[in-house]
Coordinates of C-alpha atoms in Angstrom, one line a residue:
X23 CA 0.0 0.0 0.0
X24 CA 1.2 3.5 -0.9
X25 CA 0.3 6.5 1.2
X26 CA 0.9 10.2 0.7
X27 CA 1.0 12.4 3.8
X28 CA 0.8 16.2 3.4
X29 CA 2.1 18.4 6.1
X30 CA 4.5 15.6 6.9
X31 CA 7.1 17.8 8.6
X32 CA 4.5 19.2 11.0
X33 CA 3.7 18.1 14.5
X34 CA 0.9 15.7 13.7
X35 CA 2.2 14.9 10.2
X36 CA 5.5 13.5 11.5
X37 CA 3.6 11.0 13.8
X38 CA 1.4 9.9 10.9
X39 CA 4.6 9.2 8.9
X40 CA 6.0 7.1 11.8
X41 CA 2.8 5.0 12.0
X42 CA 2.6 4.5 8.3
X43 CA 6.2 3.2 8.3
X44 CA 5.4 0.9 11.3
X45 CA 2.5 -0.6 9.4
X46 CA 4.7 -1.3 6.3
X47 CA 3.2 1.3 3.9
X48 CA 5.3 2.8 1.2
X49 CA 5.3 6.2 2.8
X50 CA 5.6 9.5 0.8
X51 CA 6.0 12.7 2.8
X52 CA 4.9 15.9 1.1
X53 CA 7.1 18.8 2.4
X54 CA 8.1 22.3 1.3
X55 CA 11.6 23.3 0.4
X56 CA 11.8 25.2 3.7
X57 CA 10.4 22.4 5.8
X58 CA 12.5 20.9 8.6
X59 CA 13.1 17.2 8.3
X60 CA 14.3 16.9 11.9
X61 CA 11.6 14.3 12.7
X62 CA 11.6 12.6 9.3
X63 CA 15.0 10.8 9.5
X64 CA 13.9 7.3 8.5
X65 CA 15.6 6.3 5.3
X66 CA 12.5 4.5 4.1
X67 CA 10.6 7.8 3.7
X68 CA 10.1 9.0 0.1
X69 CA 10.0 12.8 0.0
X70 CA 8.1 14.9 -2.5
X71 CA 7.8 18.7 -2.7
X72 CA 4.3 19.9 -3.4
X73 CA 3.4 23.4 -4.4
X74 CA -0.2 23.9 -3.1
X75 CA -0.4 27.3 -4.6
X76 CA -0.1 26.1 -8.2
X77 CA -2.2 23.3 -9.8
X78 CA 0.1 23.3 -12.8
X79 CA 3.2 22.8 -10.6
X80 CA 1.5 20.2 -8.4
X81 CA 0.4 18.2 -11.4
X82 CA 4.0 18.0 -12.7
X83 CA 5.1 16.9 -9.2
X84 CA 2.5 14.2 -8.9
X85 CA 2.5 12.9 -12.5
X86 CA 3.4 9.2 -12.7
X87 CA 2.5 8.5 -9.1
X88 CA -0.4 6.6 -7.7
X89 CA -1.5 6.5 -4.0
X90 CA -3.9 4.2 -2.3
X91 CA -4.4 6.6 0.6
X92 CA -3.9 10.4 1.1
X93 CA -3.9 12.0 4.5
X94 CA -4.2 15.8 4.1
X95 CA -2.7 17.3 7.2
X96 CA -1.1 20.3 5.6
X97 CA -2.2 23.8 6.5
X98 CA -1.7 26.8 8.7
X99 CA -3.0 27.6 12.2
X100 CA -1.6 31.1 12.5
X101 CA -1.3 33.9 9.8
X102 CA -0.6 37.6 9.7
X103 CA -3.3 38.1 7.1
X104 CA -6.6 36.4 7.8
X105 CA -7.1 35.9 4.0
X106 CA -4.1 33.5 4.1
X107 CA -6.1 30.9 6.0
X108 CA -8.5 30.7 3.0
X109 CA -5.6 30.8 0.5
X110 CA -3.6 28.1 2.1
X111 CA -6.1 25.9 3.9
X112 CA -9.1 26.1 1.6
X113 CA -7.6 26.8 -1.8
X114 CA -4.6 24.5 -1.2
X115 CA -7.0 21.6 -0.6
X116 CA -9.0 22.5 -3.7
X117 CA -5.8 22.5 -5.8
X118 CA -4.8 19.1 -4.5
X119 CA -8.1 17.5 -5.2
X120 CA -8.4 19.1 -8.7
X121 CA -5.0 17.7 -9.5
X122 CA -6.0 14.2 -8.3
X123 CA -9.0 14.4 -10.5
X124 CA -7.0 15.7 -13.5
X125 CA -4.5 12.8 -13.1
X126 CA -7.4 10.3 -12.6
X127 CA -5.8 9.2 -9.4
X128 CA -8.4 7.0 -7.7
X129 CA -7.5 6.8 -4.1
X130 CA -9.2 4.4 -1.7
X131 CA -9.5 7.0 1.0
X132 CA -8.8 10.7 1.4
X133 CA -8.6 11.7 5.0
X134 CA -8.9 15.4 5.7
X135 CA -7.7 16.8 9.1
X136 CA -10.1 19.5 10.1
X137 CA -10.7 20.8 13.6
X138 CA -13.2 21.2 16.4
X139 CA -12.7 24.9 15.9
X140 CA -15.1 24.8 12.9
X141 CA -18.0 24.7 15.5
X142 CA -17.2 27.9 17.3
X143 CA -18.7 29.0 20.6
X144 CA -21.9 27.0 20.8
X145 CA -23.7 25.2 23.7
X146 CA -22.2 27.8 26.0
X147 CA -25.0 27.9 28.5
X148 CA -24.3 26.0 31.7
X149 CA -24.4 23.1 32.3
X150 CA -22.4 22.7 29.1
X151 CA -23.5 19.9 26.7
X152 CA -21.4 18.1 24.2
X153 CA -21.0 19.6 20.7
X154 CA -22.5 17.2 18.3
X155 CA -22.3 16.6 14.6
X156 CA -25.9 17.7 14.2
X157 CA -25.1 21.2 15.6
X158 CA -24.7 24.1 13.1
X159 CA -21.1 25.2 12.9
X160 CA -20.5 28.9 13.9
X161 CA -16.8 29.3 13.6
X162 CA -15.5 32.4 15.4
X163 CA -11.9 32.3 14.1
X164 CA -10.4 32.8 10.6
X165 CA -8.8 29.4 11.0
X166 CA -12.1 27.7 11.8
X167 CA -13.8 29.4 8.9
X168 CA -11.2 28.2 6.5
X169 CA -11.6 24.6 7.7
X170 CA -15.4 24.7 7.5
X171 CA -15.2 26.2 4.0
X172 CA -13.0 23.3 3.0
X173 CA -15.3 20.7 4.5
X174 CA -18.3 22.2 2.6
X175 CA -16.3 22.3 -0.6
X176 CA -15.4 18.6 -0.2
X177 CA -19.1 17.8 0.0
X178 CA -19.4 19.1 -3.6
X179 CA -16.7 16.8 -5.1
X180 CA -18.0 13.7 -6.8
X181 CA -16.2 10.4 -6.6
X182 CA -13.9 11.3 -3.8
X183 CA -13.9 8.9 -0.9
X184 CA -13.1 11.5 1.8
X185 CA -13.5 11.3 5.5
X186 CA -13.1 14.3 7.8
X187 CA -11.6 14.2 11.3
X188 CA -12.2 17.1 13.8
X189 CA -9.8 16.8 16.7
X190 CA -10.0 19.0 19.7
X191 CA -6.7 20.4 21.1
X192 CA -3.9 18.1 20.0
X193 CA -0.9 17.9 22.3
X194 CA 2.2 15.7 22.7
X195 CA 5.9 15.6 22.1
X196 CA 7.1 18.1 19.4
X197 CA 4.0 20.3 19.8
X198 CA 4.9 24.0 20.2
X199 CA 1.8 26.0 21.3
X200 CA 1.0 24.0 24.5
X201 CA 4.8 23.8 25.0
X202 CA 4.7 27.6 25.6
X203 CA 2.5 27.0 28.7
X204 CA 5.1 24.5 30.0
X205 CA 7.8 27.1 29.4
X206 CA 5.8 29.7 31.2
X207 CA 5.2 27.5 34.2
X208 CA 8.8 26.6 34.4
X209 CA 9.4 30.4 34.6
X210 CA 7.0 30.5 37.5
X211 CA 3.9 32.0 35.8
X212 CA 0.6 30.4 34.8
X213 CA -1.9 32.5 32.9
X214 CA -5.6 31.9 32.5
X215 CA -8.5 34.0 31.1
X216 CA -12.0 34.5 32.3
X217 CA -13.8 33.7 35.5
X218 CA -16.7 31.7 34.1
X219 CA -16.2 27.9 34.1
X220 CA -14.3 26.6 31.1
X221 CA -14.6 22.9 30.1
X222 CA -11.7 21.9 28.0
X223 CA -11.0 18.7 26.0
X224 CA -7.7 17.3 24.7
X225 CA -6.5 14.5 22.5
X226 CA -3.0 13.0 22.5
X227 CA -1.3 13.0 19.1
X228 CA -1.0 9.2 18.8
X229 CA -4.7 8.9 19.4
X230 CA -5.3 11.2 16.5
X231 CA -3.0 9.0 14.4
X232 CA -5.0 6.0 15.5
X233 CA -8.2 7.6 14.3
X234 CA -6.6 8.5 10.9
X235 CA -5.8 4.9 10.1
X236 CA -9.1 3.7 11.4
X237 CA -10.7 6.2 9.1
X238 CA -8.7 4.9 6.2
X239 CA -10.0 1.4 6.9
X240 CA -13.6 1.9 8.1
X241 CA -14.6 5.6 7.6
X242 CA -17.7 6.2 5.6
X243 CA -17.4 8.7 2.7
X244 CA -18.5 12.2 3.7
X245 CA -18.6 11.4 7.4
X246 CA -17.2 13.8 10.1
X247 CA -15.8 12.6 13.4
X248 CA -14.9 14.6 16.5
X249 CA -11.9 13.4 18.4
X250 CA -10.9 13.8 22.0
X251 CA -9.6 11.5 24.8
X252 CA -13.2 11.1 26.0
X253 CA -12.8 13.2 29.1
X254 CA -13.6 16.8 30.1
X255 CA -11.2 18.9 32.1
X256 CA -11.3 22.3 33.9
X257 CA -9.1 25.1 32.6
X258 CA -6.6 24.7 35.4
X259 CA -6.1 20.9 35.1
X260 CA -3.6 21.0 32.2
X261 CA -1.3 23.6 34.0
X262 CA -1.6 21.7 37.3
X263 CA -0.3 18.5 35.6
X264 CA 2.5 20.3 33.8
X265 CA 3.6 21.9 37.1
X266 CA 3.6 18.4 38.7
X267 CA 5.8 16.9 36.0
X268 CA 8.2 19.9 36.3
X269 CA 8.7 19.2 40.0
X270 CA 6.2 21.6 41.4
X271 CA 8.1 24.9 41.0
X272 CA 6.8 27.9 42.8
X273 CA 4.4 29.9 40.6
X274 CA 2.1 32.8 40.4
X275 CA -1.3 31.9 38.8
X276 CA -2.8 34.9 37.1
X277 CA -6.5 34.8 36.0
X278 CA -7.2 37.8 33.8
X279 CA -10.6 39.1 32.8
X280 CA -11.7 38.7 29.2
X281 CA -11.5 42.4 28.5
X282 CA -7.8 42.4 29.4
X283 CA -7.2 39.5 27.0
X284 CA -8.9 41.5 24.3
X285 CA -6.5 44.4 24.8
X286 CA -3.5 42.1 24.8
X287 CA -4.5 40.3 21.7
X288 CA -5.3 43.5 19.8
X289 CA -1.8 44.7 20.7
X290 CA -0.3 41.4 19.6
X291 CA -2.2 41.6 16.3
X292 CA -0.9 45.1 15.7
X293 CA 2.7 44.2 16.6
X294 CA 2.6 41.1 14.4
X295 CA 1.5 43.2 11.4
X296 CA 4.1 45.9 12.2
X297 CA 7.0 43.4 12.5
X298 CA 5.8 40.9 9.9
X299 CA 6.1 38.1 12.4
X300 CA 3.2 35.9 13.4
X301 CA 2.4 36.1 17.1
X302 CA 0.5 33.6 19.3
X303 CA -1.5 36.5 20.8
X304 CA -3.8 37.5 18.0
X305 CA -7.5 37.8 17.3
X306 CA -8.0 34.1 16.7
X307 CA -6.3 33.3 20.0
X308 CA -8.7 35.7 21.8
X309 CA -11.8 33.9 20.5
X310 CA -10.2 30.5 21.3
X311 CA -9.3 31.4 24.9
X312 CA -12.7 33.1 25.6
X313 CA -14.6 30.1 24.4
X314 CA -16.0 28.2 27.5
X315 CA -17.3 24.9 26.1
X316 CA -15.0 22.5 24.3
X317 CA -16.9 19.3 25.0
X318 CA -17.5 17.2 21.9
X319 CA -19.3 13.9 21.1
X320 CA -16.8 11.2 20.1
X321 CA -19.4 8.3 20.2
X322 CA -19.7 8.2 16.3
X323 CA -16.0 7.7 16.0
X324 CA -16.2 5.0 18.7
X325 CA -19.2 3.3 17.1
X326 CA -18.2 3.5 13.4
X327 CA -14.4 3.5 13.4
X328 CA -13.7 1.5 16.6
X329 CA -11.8 4.5 17.9
X330 CA -10.9 4.2 21.6
X331 CA -8.5 6.8 23.0
X332 CA -5.5 5.2 24.7
X333 CA -3.8 8.2 26.4
X334 CA -5.6 10.3 29.0
X335 CA -4.3 13.8 30.0
X336 CA -2.2 12.9 33.0
X337 CA -0.3 10.2 31.1
X338 CA 0.0 12.4 28.0
X339 CA 1.4 15.3 29.9
X340 CA 3.9 13.0 31.6
X341 CA 5.1 11.7 28.2
X342 CA 5.2 15.2 26.7
X343 CA 7.2 16.9 29.5
X344 CA 9.6 13.9 29.6
X345 CA 10.2 14.4 25.8
X346 CA 10.7 18.2 26.2
X347 CA 13.3 17.6 28.9
X348 CA 15.1 14.8 27.0
X349 CA 15.3 17.0 23.9
X350 CA 16.4 20.1 25.8
X351 CA 13.3 22.1 25.1
X352 CA 12.9 22.6 28.9

């Protein structure tokens, strides 16, 4: 079996590559010229550079190749210009599928990695209820809107056996955004936002990978599946576990009101545009942090795919912090 993994040099992508190799697939990793291959060192990997901005260029790059499975994990989560989310996440996917059609490449399964963020802030009245597939998406971030737009476009494509996965917050070794929280706690500061209860969900990276290969085998065309570890946590739980694994350093826990976060992220957005550097404190981050309900219904994934999360948050944080220490990130 031959598999193409886009976004292979990224956090999730590199773990997909490892699992594909472990299963004996002929594994092709789609990367950019500028991509780091630090986590793609296995000599069995076949590399291919794909230009998602040009269908002509991509057609030349894919001509003569045939894949049984494609896992499309490429995309961006942070941009200076909100329009770039559409250009890269949505149009990039459209270009890839157009080229597959033009080359008459008939894949057995096309797995698209979307996000719980496509749903936005819904079911926010307490007590919070799980976000379900039947709920109407109301994305409140440019990232979420680009993912939802892509999902809707895939629905219009004929003869494409696609399955969509919508993971909640993905964490684990090599991840950089949640890592910043660990770095902050090591520096004795924990920062939270809002005084209203916040229910958070997580999914460990290898459980996302598990779901990807189950979707390749059992996923029904056009279906969407939410992914989490099946548990719900409070906003302080993650930082408490990180602090424990760091040896319980002294810290100051700061809980800021939502209005202060709005000021900080507006400043961050302005500074990012002025310096030309993407900052984590931007308008999308504001909407993500102010959202109170991140519960989601994973029963369809359990029932239809046989998905069963293996790593709960305490164990996942333990593994992640150990990796950060071993690799001198902390």
